[in-house]
Amino acid sequence: AMMVYSGGMVVVLGLFVIAGAATIPHFDWPMMLSALLGVFLLLCAYAAIGLFMSCLTSYQVVAALSTFVVFAFLSYIGTVWQGVDFVRNLTYSLSIPGRTEKMVSGLISTKDVAYFLVIIYMFLGLAVMKLQAARDSGPWLVRAGKYVAVVLSGLMVGYLTSRPGLIGYYDASATRVNTLSGNAQKVLAEMKDGPIEITCYSNLLDRTYGQTAPDKRNDFMNHWEPYLRFKPDIQFKYVYYYDSAQDPYLYKGLQGQSLRQIAEKRAKAWKKDLSFFTSPAEIRKIIDLRPEQNRYVMQVKYKGQRTFLRVFNDPSFWPSETETSAAFRRLMVRLPKIVFLEDGFERSIHKTGDREYQTLTDLPTFRYALVNQGFDVDTVTAGSRDIPADITALVIADPKAEFTSEAVARIQKYIDGGGDLLIAGEPGKQAVLNPLLQQFGVRLMDGTVVQKSKDFSADLVLPYLTTAASEFSKTLLRDYTDSLRVSMPGVAGLVIGDSGVSPGDGGETGKVGYAGSKAYTGSGVYAGKEGYVIRPLLMTDGKVSWNKKGRLVKDSAEVVYTPAEGDEKRPLPTAVCLSREVGGRQQRIIVTGDADFLSNSELGRSNVRTANFHFITALFGWFTEGQFPVDTSRPPSEDNHLRLSEAGMTVIKVIYLGVLPGVLLVMGVVLLVRRRRK
């Protein structure tokens, strides 16, 4: 009867599901049914608990209060003794929070279903034995043994059904949001020949310790559950140590104390003995984590190969499928290496200044840094040695001085050999870069592109992505062609061809269309020199931006379009890609009129919504032919439209607020009349 009553409550929720199905095209029925199942199992578990409590006392108030105490116990038990390995898993397997939430999100697992069945079994079994004990006499030891047997058998089943490798899953969501993407699954499938060993290094003195302490182990395993679903032989090891950390708040008020004294105070605050943690001298004999800033890091090992998997200074904290899959793939393939030229005082990959590139390249705490997306980075001085032929791409970013003849010869040798290249220019550097660019059929325009804006400086240009750019990445194709732009503070327009051909001038083999003030959507294919095919990647909005030939004064009241001074107002490309066949492979080159869009300041910009992160990773991914970063995107959801008119809303109101309550009222009256007649 209680199950029927619970089913009636679920039916009430089902009425809203039916309303949604009637008004939402492509309604996700399986996900909704999964949610209703989760709610029904939760209600049945609560009913079983309440039934047992009612068997213990004849007082309803006492039974109700006792029931709520058990609810509180099941909600709290998952936080008890989480610092002890076996007890941690046992108590966590009894915890009720989160079970139904997973089903509501569309993920049904045998672990969660078994949990509810075990709770129902345990409390119904205890209730039955309690009722039997009132009628049958027997030794108290036998009766107690029966109670213990029911509890222990339930605990054992709950523990076993929560072990990786023994869990079955069904993702009921239409886009499989609860399951690893296809490419992430493919990476794990390629690693089927051996186990993956992940060693987690957690520093007591780093601010990440609060999220990686032993009592957070089950939260950590929840993060890895989607991976264990497809590769149960992932093995985890945990190393806890203390060492200096880059945390200014840690040492506040503790000046003059040794590192050990600080660690002792921190360990006491976490209710741990310092002997639990490895000392700095001992941990450095095992592994030197100072290049990782002594932050929490996971070292992934597979078939003798090793790489780091990091956590990040953003709200997500843990690595996503993209970073995790990139780390796994790094263990199986030749690493893509991006090399930055250092001959002409180019931007540095090791400095943290606004115009430098450390955030882009090797900042371990930044999720979109190349080292966290599967790349290696390095530098080269072409004036003193050859550019390695086996690198993935060479980057020449804003050279301040002309190259030496030796550097020019080595760069040209690299280009002639089919090496991939990214050249990032700047206004005022036309004389330095145009001699190198002229062989491609591209050059930097004289002047600076400016854009009207009430909020930003006139030299901050926000060009739109073209279709060619969106094809570099599914993420860009899905999300950013029409909605986001790339921020370029101080950019030179690009000219394609000797005659100055650019979009809108005619002469191109494929037009770059312009859709109002939104985005350029055409193919924009141009013929360059030496067999290069050129396509614009970023285009300015010709209605609000123009190329300014005269001197740009950024702090003036307003930058004015002045044709008499040679200003040109039309859509201009600020980034293009070039490709040609060389030696049986496709050579790929990127040319941009700005080097700041890659800089620390632009990647940290928060006052304008841009696609710099995704555009940059897509550019470098193009050099690897899509191998890195690993594409973990999913198809967009189709149930994103509400088909409900004002008349439809009226119909729903009449049915739900009038017809259904009226039917229930009539049924109640009929039932009462029939009972009175009897």
Coordinates of C-alpha atoms in Angstrom, one line a residue, residues 212-435:
T212 CA 42.6 16.5 -2.0
A213 CA 42.9 15.4 1.7
P214 CA 42.3 11.7 2.5
D215 CA 38.7 12.4 3.7
K216 CA 38.0 13.7 0.2
R217 CA 39.0 10.5 -1.4
N218 CA 35.5 9.4 -2.4
D219 CA 34.8 12.8 -4.0
F220 CA 38.0 12.2 -6.0
M221 CA 36.8 8.7 -7.0
N222 CA 33.5 10.2 -8.2
H223 CA 35.4 12.3 -10.6
W224 CA 37.2 9.2 -12.0
E225 CA 34.1 7.0 -12.1
P226 CA 33.3 7.8 -15.8
Y227 CA 36.8 6.6 -16.6
L228 CA 36.7 3.5 -14.4
R229 CA 33.5 2.6 -16.2
F230 CA 35.5 1.9 -19.4
K231 CA 38.8 1.0 -17.9
P232 CA 38.4 -0.7 -14.4
D233 CA 42.2 -1.4 -14.1
I234 CA 43.1 2.2 -13.4
Q235 CA 45.2 2.0 -10.2
F236 CA 45.5 4.9 -7.8
K237 CA 48.3 5.6 -5.3
Y238 CA 48.4 8.5 -2.8
V239 CA 51.4 10.4 -1.5
Y240 CA 51.0 13.1 1.1
Y241 CA 53.9 15.4 1.8
Y242 CA 54.7 18.9 3.0
D243 CA 56.9 21.4 1.2
S244 CA 57.0 25.1 0.5
A245 CA 54.0 26.4 -1.4
Q246 CA 53.1 29.6 -3.3
D247 CA 50.3 30.6 -0.9
P248 CA 50.7 34.1 0.6
Y249 CA 48.0 33.4 3.2
L250 CA 49.8 30.3 4.5
Y251 CA 52.7 32.3 6.0
K252 CA 50.7 35.2 7.4
G253 CA 51.5 35.6 11.0
L254 CA 54.0 32.7 10.9
Q255 CA 57.1 34.6 9.9
G256 CA 60.3 33.4 11.5
Q257 CA 59.0 29.8 11.9
S258 CA 60.6 26.9 10.1
L259 CA 58.8 25.0 7.4
R260 CA 58.4 22.0 9.8
Q261 CA 56.8 24.2 12.5
I262 CA 54.3 25.6 10.0
A263 CA 53.6 22.1 8.8
E264 CA 53.0 20.9 12.4
K265 CA 50.4 23.6 12.9
R266 CA 48.7 22.9 9.6
A267 CA 48.6 19.1 10.4
K268 CA 47.1 19.8 13.8
A269 CA 44.4 21.9 12.1
W270 CA 43.6 19.0 9.9
K271 CA 43.7 16.6 12.9
K272 CA 46.6 14.7 11.4
D273 CA 50.0 13.7 12.8
L274 CA 52.9 15.2 10.9
S275 CA 54.4 11.7 10.6
F276 CA 51.6 11.0 8.1
F277 CA 53.3 13.4 5.6
T278 CA 56.6 12.9 3.8
S279 CA 59.2 15.5 4.5
P280 CA 60.6 17.9 1.8
A281 CA 63.9 16.0 1.7
E282 CA 62.3 12.6 1.3
I283 CA 59.8 13.7 -1.3
R284 CA 62.5 15.3 -3.4
K285 CA 64.4 12.0 -3.5
I286 CA 61.3 10.4 -5.0
I287 CA 60.2 13.3 -7.3
D288 CA 61.0 17.0 -7.5
L289 CA 57.7 18.8 -7.7
R290 CA 59.1 22.3 -7.4
P291 CA 58.6 22.9 -11.2
E292 CA 54.9 22.1 -10.5
Q293 CA 54.9 24.8 -7.8
N294 CA 54.5 22.0 -5.2
R295 CA 50.8 21.9 -6.0
Y296 CA 48.6 18.9 -6.2
V297 CA 49.4 16.9 -9.3
M298 CA 48.8 13.4 -10.6
Q299 CA 51.5 11.5 -12.3
V300 CA 50.1 9.1 -14.9
K301 CA 52.1 6.0 -15.9
Y302 CA 51.5 3.6 -18.7
K303 CA 53.9 1.1 -20.1
G304 CA 56.9 2.9 -18.7
Q305 CA 55.8 6.3 -20.0
R306 CA 55.0 9.2 -17.6
T307 CA 53.2 12.5 -17.7
F308 CA 51.6 15.0 -15.4
L309 CA 47.9 15.6 -15.1
R310 CA 47.1 18.8 -13.2
V311 CA 44.4 20.6 -11.4
F312 CA 43.6 24.3 -12.2
N313 CA 42.8 27.6 -10.6
D314 CA 39.3 27.8 -11.9
P315 CA 35.8 26.8 -10.5
S316 CA 36.0 23.4 -12.1
F317 CA 39.4 22.6 -10.4
W318 CA 39.7 19.0 -11.7
P319 CA 40.9 18.2 -15.2
S320 CA 38.1 17.8 -17.7
E321 CA 37.8 15.0 -20.3
T322 CA 39.9 17.1 -22.7
E323 CA 42.9 17.5 -20.4
T324 CA 42.7 13.9 -19.1
S325 CA 42.4 12.4 -22.6
A326 CA 45.3 14.6 -23.7
A327 CA 47.5 13.3 -20.8
F328 CA 46.6 9.7 -21.7
R329 CA 47.3 10.1 -25.4
R330 CA 50.7 11.7 -24.7
L331 CA 51.7 8.3 -23.3
M332 CA 51.0 6.6 -26.6
V333 CA 52.1 8.9 -29.4
R334 CA 54.9 11.2 -30.4
L335 CA 54.4 14.4 -28.5
P336 CA 53.5 17.5 -30.6
K337 CA 56.1 20.2 -29.9
I338 CA 55.5 23.9 -30.5
V339 CA 58.8 25.9 -30.7
F340 CA 59.0 29.7 -30.3
L341 CA 61.6 31.7 -32.1
E342 CA 63.9 33.9 -29.9
D343 CA 66.1 35.6 -32.5
G344 CA 64.4 39.1 -32.7
F345 CA 63.4 39.7 -29.1
E346 CA 60.1 38.0 -29.7
R347 CA 57.5 37.4 -26.9
S348 CA 58.8 35.2 -24.1
I349 CA 57.1 31.9 -23.1
H350 CA 58.7 32.1 -19.6
K351 CA 57.6 35.6 -18.4
T352 CA 54.4 36.7 -16.7
G353 CA 54.2 40.2 -18.1
D354 CA 51.1 41.4 -19.9
R355 CA 52.6 41.0 -23.4
E356 CA 54.3 37.7 -22.8
Y357 CA 53.2 34.1 -23.4
Q358 CA 53.6 32.0 -20.2
T359 CA 49.9 31.6 -19.7
L360 CA 49.5 30.3 -23.2
T361 CA 52.5 27.9 -23.1
D362 CA 53.5 26.3 -19.8
L363 CA 51.6 27.9 -16.9
P364 CA 50.6 24.7 -15.0
T365 CA 47.6 26.3 -13.3
F366 CA 46.0 27.4 -16.5
R367 CA 43.6 24.9 -18.1
Y368 CA 44.1 26.0 -21.7
A369 CA 47.9 26.2 -21.5
L370 CA 49.5 24.1 -24.3
V371 CA 51.2 21.8 -21.8
N372 CA 47.8 20.9 -20.4
Q373 CA 46.3 20.3 -23.8
G374 CA 48.8 17.7 -24.8
F375 CA 51.7 19.8 -26.3
D376 CA 55.3 20.3 -25.4
V377 CA 56.8 23.8 -25.8
D378 CA 60.4 24.9 -26.3
T379 CA 62.4 27.8 -27.8
V380 CA 65.0 28.0 -30.5
T381 CA 67.5 30.6 -31.7
A382 CA 67.7 30.3 -35.5
G383 CA 70.7 32.6 -35.6
S384 CA 72.9 30.0 -33.9
R385 CA 71.4 26.6 -34.8
D386 CA 69.0 24.9 -37.3
I387 CA 65.3 24.7 -36.5
P388 CA 64.5 21.1 -35.7
A389 CA 62.7 19.4 -38.6
D390 CA 60.6 17.1 -36.4
I391 CA 58.7 19.9 -34.5
T392 CA 55.0 20.4 -34.9
A393 CA 55.1 24.1 -35.6
L394 CA 57.4 27.2 -35.3
V395 CA 56.0 30.4 -33.8
I396 CA 57.4 33.8 -34.7
A397 CA 55.7 36.3 -32.5
D398 CA 56.3 40.1 -32.8
P399 CA 60.0 40.3 -33.6
K400 CA 61.4 43.6 -32.5
A401 CA 64.5 43.6 -34.8
E402 CA 65.3 42.4 -38.2
F403 CA 66.6 38.8 -38.5
T404 CA 70.3 38.1 -39.2
S405 CA 71.1 36.5 -42.5
E406 CA 71.8 33.2 -40.7
A407 CA 68.4 33.3 -39.1
V408 CA 66.7 34.1 -42.3
A409 CA 68.4 31.3 -44.1
R410 CA 67.4 28.7 -41.4
I411 CA 63.8 30.0 -41.3
Q412 CA 63.6 29.7 -45.1
K413 CA 65.1 26.2 -45.0
Y414 CA 62.4 25.2 -42.5
I415 CA 59.6 26.7 -44.7
D416 CA 61.0 25.1 -47.9
G417 CA 61.1 21.8 -46.1
G418 CA 57.3 22.0 -45.5
G419 CA 57.4 23.0 -41.8
D420 CA 54.3 24.4 -40.2
L421 CA 54.4 28.0 -39.0
L422 CA 52.6 30.7 -37.0
I423 CA 53.6 34.3 -37.7
A424 CA 52.1 36.9 -35.4
G425 CA 52.8 40.5 -36.4
E426 CA 52.0 43.9 -34.9
P427 CA 51.4 47.4 -36.3
G428 CA 54.7 49.0 -36.9
K429 CA 56.5 45.7 -37.6
Q430 CA 55.6 45.6 -41.3
A431 CA 59.2 46.3 -42.3
V432 CA 60.4 43.3 -40.3
L433 CA 57.8 40.7 -41.3
N434 CA 56.7 41.7 -44.8
P435 CA 60.0 40.5 -46.4

